[in-house]
XYZ file of C-alpha atoms in Angstrom:
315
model
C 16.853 3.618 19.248
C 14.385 6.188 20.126
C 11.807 7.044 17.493
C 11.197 10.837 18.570
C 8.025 11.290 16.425
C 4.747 11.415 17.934
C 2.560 9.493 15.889
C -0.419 11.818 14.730
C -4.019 11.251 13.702
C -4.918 10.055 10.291
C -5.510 13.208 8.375
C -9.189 13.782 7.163
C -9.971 12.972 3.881
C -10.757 16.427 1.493
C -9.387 14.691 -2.140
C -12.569 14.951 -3.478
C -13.535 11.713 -4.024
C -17.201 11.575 -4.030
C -17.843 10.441 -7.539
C -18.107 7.244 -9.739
C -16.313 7.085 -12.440
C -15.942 4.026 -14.595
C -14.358 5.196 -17.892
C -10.274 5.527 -17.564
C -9.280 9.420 -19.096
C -5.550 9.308 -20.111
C -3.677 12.712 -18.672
C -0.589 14.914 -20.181
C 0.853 14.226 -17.361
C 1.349 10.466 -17.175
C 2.856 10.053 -19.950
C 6.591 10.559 -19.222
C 6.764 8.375 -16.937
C 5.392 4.516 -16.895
C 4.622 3.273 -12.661
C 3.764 0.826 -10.198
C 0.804 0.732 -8.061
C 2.159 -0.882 -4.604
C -1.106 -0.507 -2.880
C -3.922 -2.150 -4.920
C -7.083 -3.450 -3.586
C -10.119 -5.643 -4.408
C -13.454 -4.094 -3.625
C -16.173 -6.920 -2.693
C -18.972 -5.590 -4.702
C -18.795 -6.501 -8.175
C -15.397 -7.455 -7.771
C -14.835 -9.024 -11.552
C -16.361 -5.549 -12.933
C -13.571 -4.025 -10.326
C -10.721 -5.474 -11.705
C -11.409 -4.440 -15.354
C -12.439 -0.973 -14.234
C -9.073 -0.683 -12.163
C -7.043 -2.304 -15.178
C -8.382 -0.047 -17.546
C -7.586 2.613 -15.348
C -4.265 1.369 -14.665
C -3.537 1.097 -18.899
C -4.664 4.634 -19.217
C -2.201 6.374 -16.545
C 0.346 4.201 -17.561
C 1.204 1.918 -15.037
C 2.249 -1.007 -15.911
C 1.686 -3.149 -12.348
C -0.140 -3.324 -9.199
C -0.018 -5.300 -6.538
C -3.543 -6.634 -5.631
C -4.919 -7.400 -2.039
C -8.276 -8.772 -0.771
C -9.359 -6.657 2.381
C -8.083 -8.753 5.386
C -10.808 -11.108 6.856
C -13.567 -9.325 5.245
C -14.989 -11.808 3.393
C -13.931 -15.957 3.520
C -13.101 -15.346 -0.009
C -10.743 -12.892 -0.407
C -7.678 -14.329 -1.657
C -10.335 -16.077 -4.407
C -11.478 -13.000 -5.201
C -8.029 -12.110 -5.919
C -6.739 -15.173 -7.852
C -9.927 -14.339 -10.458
C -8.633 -11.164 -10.845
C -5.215 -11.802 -11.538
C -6.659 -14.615 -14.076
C -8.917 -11.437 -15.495
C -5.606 -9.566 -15.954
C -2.572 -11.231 -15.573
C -0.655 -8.889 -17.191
C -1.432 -6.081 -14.432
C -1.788 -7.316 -10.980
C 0.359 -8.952 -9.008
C -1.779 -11.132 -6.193
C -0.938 -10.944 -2.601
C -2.205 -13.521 0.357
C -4.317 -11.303 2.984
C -6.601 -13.745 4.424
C -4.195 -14.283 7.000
C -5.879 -14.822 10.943
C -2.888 -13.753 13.113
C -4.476 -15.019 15.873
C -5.005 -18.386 14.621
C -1.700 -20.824 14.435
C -3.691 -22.548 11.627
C -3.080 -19.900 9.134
C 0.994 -20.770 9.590
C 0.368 -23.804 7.049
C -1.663 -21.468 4.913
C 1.226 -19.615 4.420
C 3.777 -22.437 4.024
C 1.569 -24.237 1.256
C 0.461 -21.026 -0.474
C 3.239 -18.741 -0.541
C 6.109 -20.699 -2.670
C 3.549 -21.224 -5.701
C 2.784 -18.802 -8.499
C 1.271 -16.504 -8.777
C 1.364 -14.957 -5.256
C 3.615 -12.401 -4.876
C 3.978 -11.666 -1.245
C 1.899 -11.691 2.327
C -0.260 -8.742 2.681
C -1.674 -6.448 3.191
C -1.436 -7.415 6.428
C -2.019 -4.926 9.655
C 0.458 -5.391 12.487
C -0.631 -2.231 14.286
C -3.401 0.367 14.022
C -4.596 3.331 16.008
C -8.139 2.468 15.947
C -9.964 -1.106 15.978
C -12.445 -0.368 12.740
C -11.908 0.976 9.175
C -13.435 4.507 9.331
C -15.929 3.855 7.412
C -18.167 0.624 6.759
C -16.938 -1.313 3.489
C -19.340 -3.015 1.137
C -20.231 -6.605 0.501
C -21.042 -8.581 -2.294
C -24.530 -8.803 -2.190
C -24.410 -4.460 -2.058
C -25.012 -4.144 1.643
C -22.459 -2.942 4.109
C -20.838 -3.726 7.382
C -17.526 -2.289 9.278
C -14.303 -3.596 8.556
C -12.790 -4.593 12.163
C -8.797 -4.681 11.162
C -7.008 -8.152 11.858
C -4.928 -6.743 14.707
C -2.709 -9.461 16.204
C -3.724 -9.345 19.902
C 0.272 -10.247 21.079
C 1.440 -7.375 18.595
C 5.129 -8.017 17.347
C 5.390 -11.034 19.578
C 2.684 -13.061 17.432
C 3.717 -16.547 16.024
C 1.789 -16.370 12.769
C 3.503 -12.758 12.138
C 7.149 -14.172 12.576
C 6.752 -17.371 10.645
C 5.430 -14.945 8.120
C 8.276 -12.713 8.209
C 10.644 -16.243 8.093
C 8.754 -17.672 5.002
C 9.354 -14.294 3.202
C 12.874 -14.752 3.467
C 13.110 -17.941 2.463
C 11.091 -17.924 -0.822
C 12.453 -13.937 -1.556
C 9.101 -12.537 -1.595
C 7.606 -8.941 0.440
C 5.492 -8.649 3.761
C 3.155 -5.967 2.946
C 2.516 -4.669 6.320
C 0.444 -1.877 7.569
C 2.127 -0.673 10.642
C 0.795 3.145 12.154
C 3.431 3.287 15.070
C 7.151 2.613 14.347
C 8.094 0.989 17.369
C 6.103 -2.558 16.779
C 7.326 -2.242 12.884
C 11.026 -1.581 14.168
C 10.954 -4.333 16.291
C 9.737 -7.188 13.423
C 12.355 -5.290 11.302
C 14.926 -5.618 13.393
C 14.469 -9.197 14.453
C 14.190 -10.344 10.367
C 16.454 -8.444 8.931
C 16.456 -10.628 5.863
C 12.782 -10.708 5.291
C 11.981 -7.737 2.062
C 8.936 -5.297 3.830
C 6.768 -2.900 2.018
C 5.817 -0.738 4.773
C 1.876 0.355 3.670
C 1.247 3.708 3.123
C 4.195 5.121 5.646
C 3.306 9.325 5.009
C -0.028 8.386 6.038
C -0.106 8.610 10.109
C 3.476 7.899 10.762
C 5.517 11.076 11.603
C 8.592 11.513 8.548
C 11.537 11.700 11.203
C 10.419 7.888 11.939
C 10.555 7.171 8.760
C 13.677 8.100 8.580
C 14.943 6.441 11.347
C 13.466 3.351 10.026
C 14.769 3.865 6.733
C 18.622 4.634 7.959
C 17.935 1.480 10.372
C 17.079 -1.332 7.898
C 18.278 -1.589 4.201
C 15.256 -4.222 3.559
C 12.250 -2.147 4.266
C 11.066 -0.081 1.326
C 8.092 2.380 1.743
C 5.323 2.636 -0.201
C 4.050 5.746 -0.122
C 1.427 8.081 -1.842
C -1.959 8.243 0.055
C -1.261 10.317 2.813
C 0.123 13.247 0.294
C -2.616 12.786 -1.810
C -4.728 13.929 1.023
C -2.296 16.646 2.052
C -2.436 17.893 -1.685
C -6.205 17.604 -0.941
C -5.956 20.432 2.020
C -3.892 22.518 0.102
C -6.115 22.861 -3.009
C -8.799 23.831 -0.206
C -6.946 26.581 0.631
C -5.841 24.903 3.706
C -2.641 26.328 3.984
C -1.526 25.673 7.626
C 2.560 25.325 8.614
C 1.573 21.893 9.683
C 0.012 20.793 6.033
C 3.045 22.639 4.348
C 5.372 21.306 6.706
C 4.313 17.992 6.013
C 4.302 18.196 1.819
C 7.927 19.773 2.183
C 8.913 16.505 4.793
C 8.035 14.098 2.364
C 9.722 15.808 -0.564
C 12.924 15.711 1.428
C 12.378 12.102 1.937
C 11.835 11.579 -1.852
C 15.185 12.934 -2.518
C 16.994 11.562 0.235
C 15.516 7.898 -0.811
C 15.208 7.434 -3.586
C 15.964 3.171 -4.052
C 13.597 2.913 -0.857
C 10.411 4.387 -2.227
C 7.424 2.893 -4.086
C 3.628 4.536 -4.986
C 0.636 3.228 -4.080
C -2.702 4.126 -4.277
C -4.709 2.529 -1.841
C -7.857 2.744 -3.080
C -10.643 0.691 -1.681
C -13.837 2.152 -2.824
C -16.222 2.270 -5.938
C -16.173 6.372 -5.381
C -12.694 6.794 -5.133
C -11.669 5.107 -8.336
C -12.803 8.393 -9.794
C -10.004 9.887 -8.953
C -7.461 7.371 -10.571
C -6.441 9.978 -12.720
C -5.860 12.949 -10.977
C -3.926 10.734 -8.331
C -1.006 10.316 -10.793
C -1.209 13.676 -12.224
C -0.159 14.571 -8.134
C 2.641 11.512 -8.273
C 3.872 13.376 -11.637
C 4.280 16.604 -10.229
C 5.826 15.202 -6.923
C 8.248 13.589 -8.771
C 8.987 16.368 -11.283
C 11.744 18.183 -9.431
C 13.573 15.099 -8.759
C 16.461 14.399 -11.093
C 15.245 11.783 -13.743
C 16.832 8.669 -12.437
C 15.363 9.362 -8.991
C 11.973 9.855 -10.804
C 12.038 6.697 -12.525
C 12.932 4.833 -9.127
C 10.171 5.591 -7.423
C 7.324 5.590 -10.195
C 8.267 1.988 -11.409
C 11.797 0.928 -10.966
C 11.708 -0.095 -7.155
C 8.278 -1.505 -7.346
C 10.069 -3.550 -10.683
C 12.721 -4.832 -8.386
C 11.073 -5.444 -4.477
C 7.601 -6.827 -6.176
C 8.764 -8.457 -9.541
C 11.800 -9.322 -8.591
C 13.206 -7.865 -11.336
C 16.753 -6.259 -12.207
């Protein structure tokens, strides 16, 4: 199958998230609809203080879950970090394993001892393919320094051991690979290899051109997309008054997916950072409005009711 898209550079960030906020603000436009965050993560610094600020954030918008993800090989203590978290605030966050080498056969037990217990929820996020080596920009540490984030590419790509026991253990306990994934061909070839294996495919309107997406989506009824971050940026460019065919073009592409997909869809927010957590708010007064036009069952899909069913495993 030919994926005709050529995959495109990350767009530059204009959302206008350059300050720190800690205190939650409720919005009008939240509450008709309750969500899921599928794209939660742990930031290093002060990461108890994190994970009340994001559930008290989470409480005020109105959504009910997220799932929650250490940063890779970051730290050695991610998927600790995590675990406290989740023991913080049980009733929000939903952990996921990320401290995952894929380049280390080692991290296969990991996996097999970890996985099948409570509370972990599913592998990732894990990155199977990127366009560039480092994060963009450096990520901080506990102690309040900082240092770049070098993603845990596996050097043998879709061919990787620890990636395809992964995908295997998945299936058999019934839980999602989180996988970041910027070029469809690696992500259609894990896809179509375990078709059994439930995938949340990270942020896929971020780099990923939509007829891919598509393709993917017609392709393989067990991949789901969570989706969110990339629009938010586009939204970001358009409230600059950066009204270019390709910006609209893209906005209108993803709407089209949203009703076309409705029971394949999840939102995430993929925030990372102490200044972006500002913008909590005014991220799901955008996922509001996107979904606003869609009739009310399709709505209610993608805020909460596919996230309910892929990452709670719930009818």
């Amino acid at each position: 199958m030919r994926l005709g898209g050529r995959t495109r550079r990350a767009w530059k960030r204009k959302d206008g998230m350059n300050k720190m906020q800690h205190q939650p603000a409720a919005t009008q436009a939240t509450t008709e609809l309750e969500f899921g965050d599928s794209h939660g993560h742990l930031c290093s610094e002060r990461a108890d203080e994190w994970a009340d600020v994001f559930a008290a954030n989470m409480k005020a918008q109105r959504v009910r879950k997220a799932t929650l993800s250490g940063v890779g090989l970051f730290t050695p203590d991610q998927d600790e970090l995590v675990l406290r978290a989740y023991e913080r605030h049980p009733e929000r966050f939903i952990p996921f394993l990320c401290q995952i080498d894929p380049d280390d056969t080692a991290s296969t037990c990991y996996i097999d001892q970890q996985l099948p217990r409570a509370p972990w929820g599913g592998v990732g996020e894990v990155f199977l393919n990127t366009s560039g080596l480092v994060y963009a920009q450096p990520l901080l540490l506990p102690d309040g320094t900082s240092r770049p984030f070098r993603y845990p590419v596996p050097k043998d790509g879709a061919a990787c051991k620890v990636f395809r026991f992964m995908f295997d253990k998945c299936a058999e306990v019934g839980k999602p690979v989180w996988v970041h994934c910027e070029h469809a061909m690696p992500l259609w070839t894990m896809l179509k290899r375990h078709p059994r294996t439930p995938v949340l495919w990270a942020h896929a309107d971020y780099v990923t051109p939509p007829e891919d997406v598509r393709h993917l989506l017609d392709a393989f009824p067990n991949l789901t997309c969570d989706f969110g971050p990339g629009l938010r940026i586009v939204q970001g460019q358009l409230a600059a008054e950066e009204k270019l065919p390709s910006v609209l073009r893209r906005m209108a592409e993803w709407k089209g997916i949203m009703r076309d997909y409705p029971d394949r869809l999840t939102l995430g927010t993929d925030i990372i950072k102490w200044q972006s957590m500002a913008a909590y708010a005014k991220t799901y007064e955008l996922y509001s409005s996107l979904l606003h036009d869609l009739p009310p069952d399709s709505g209610r899909k993608i805020a909460y009711g596919n996230f309910r069913r892929l990452v709670e495993r719930q009818p």
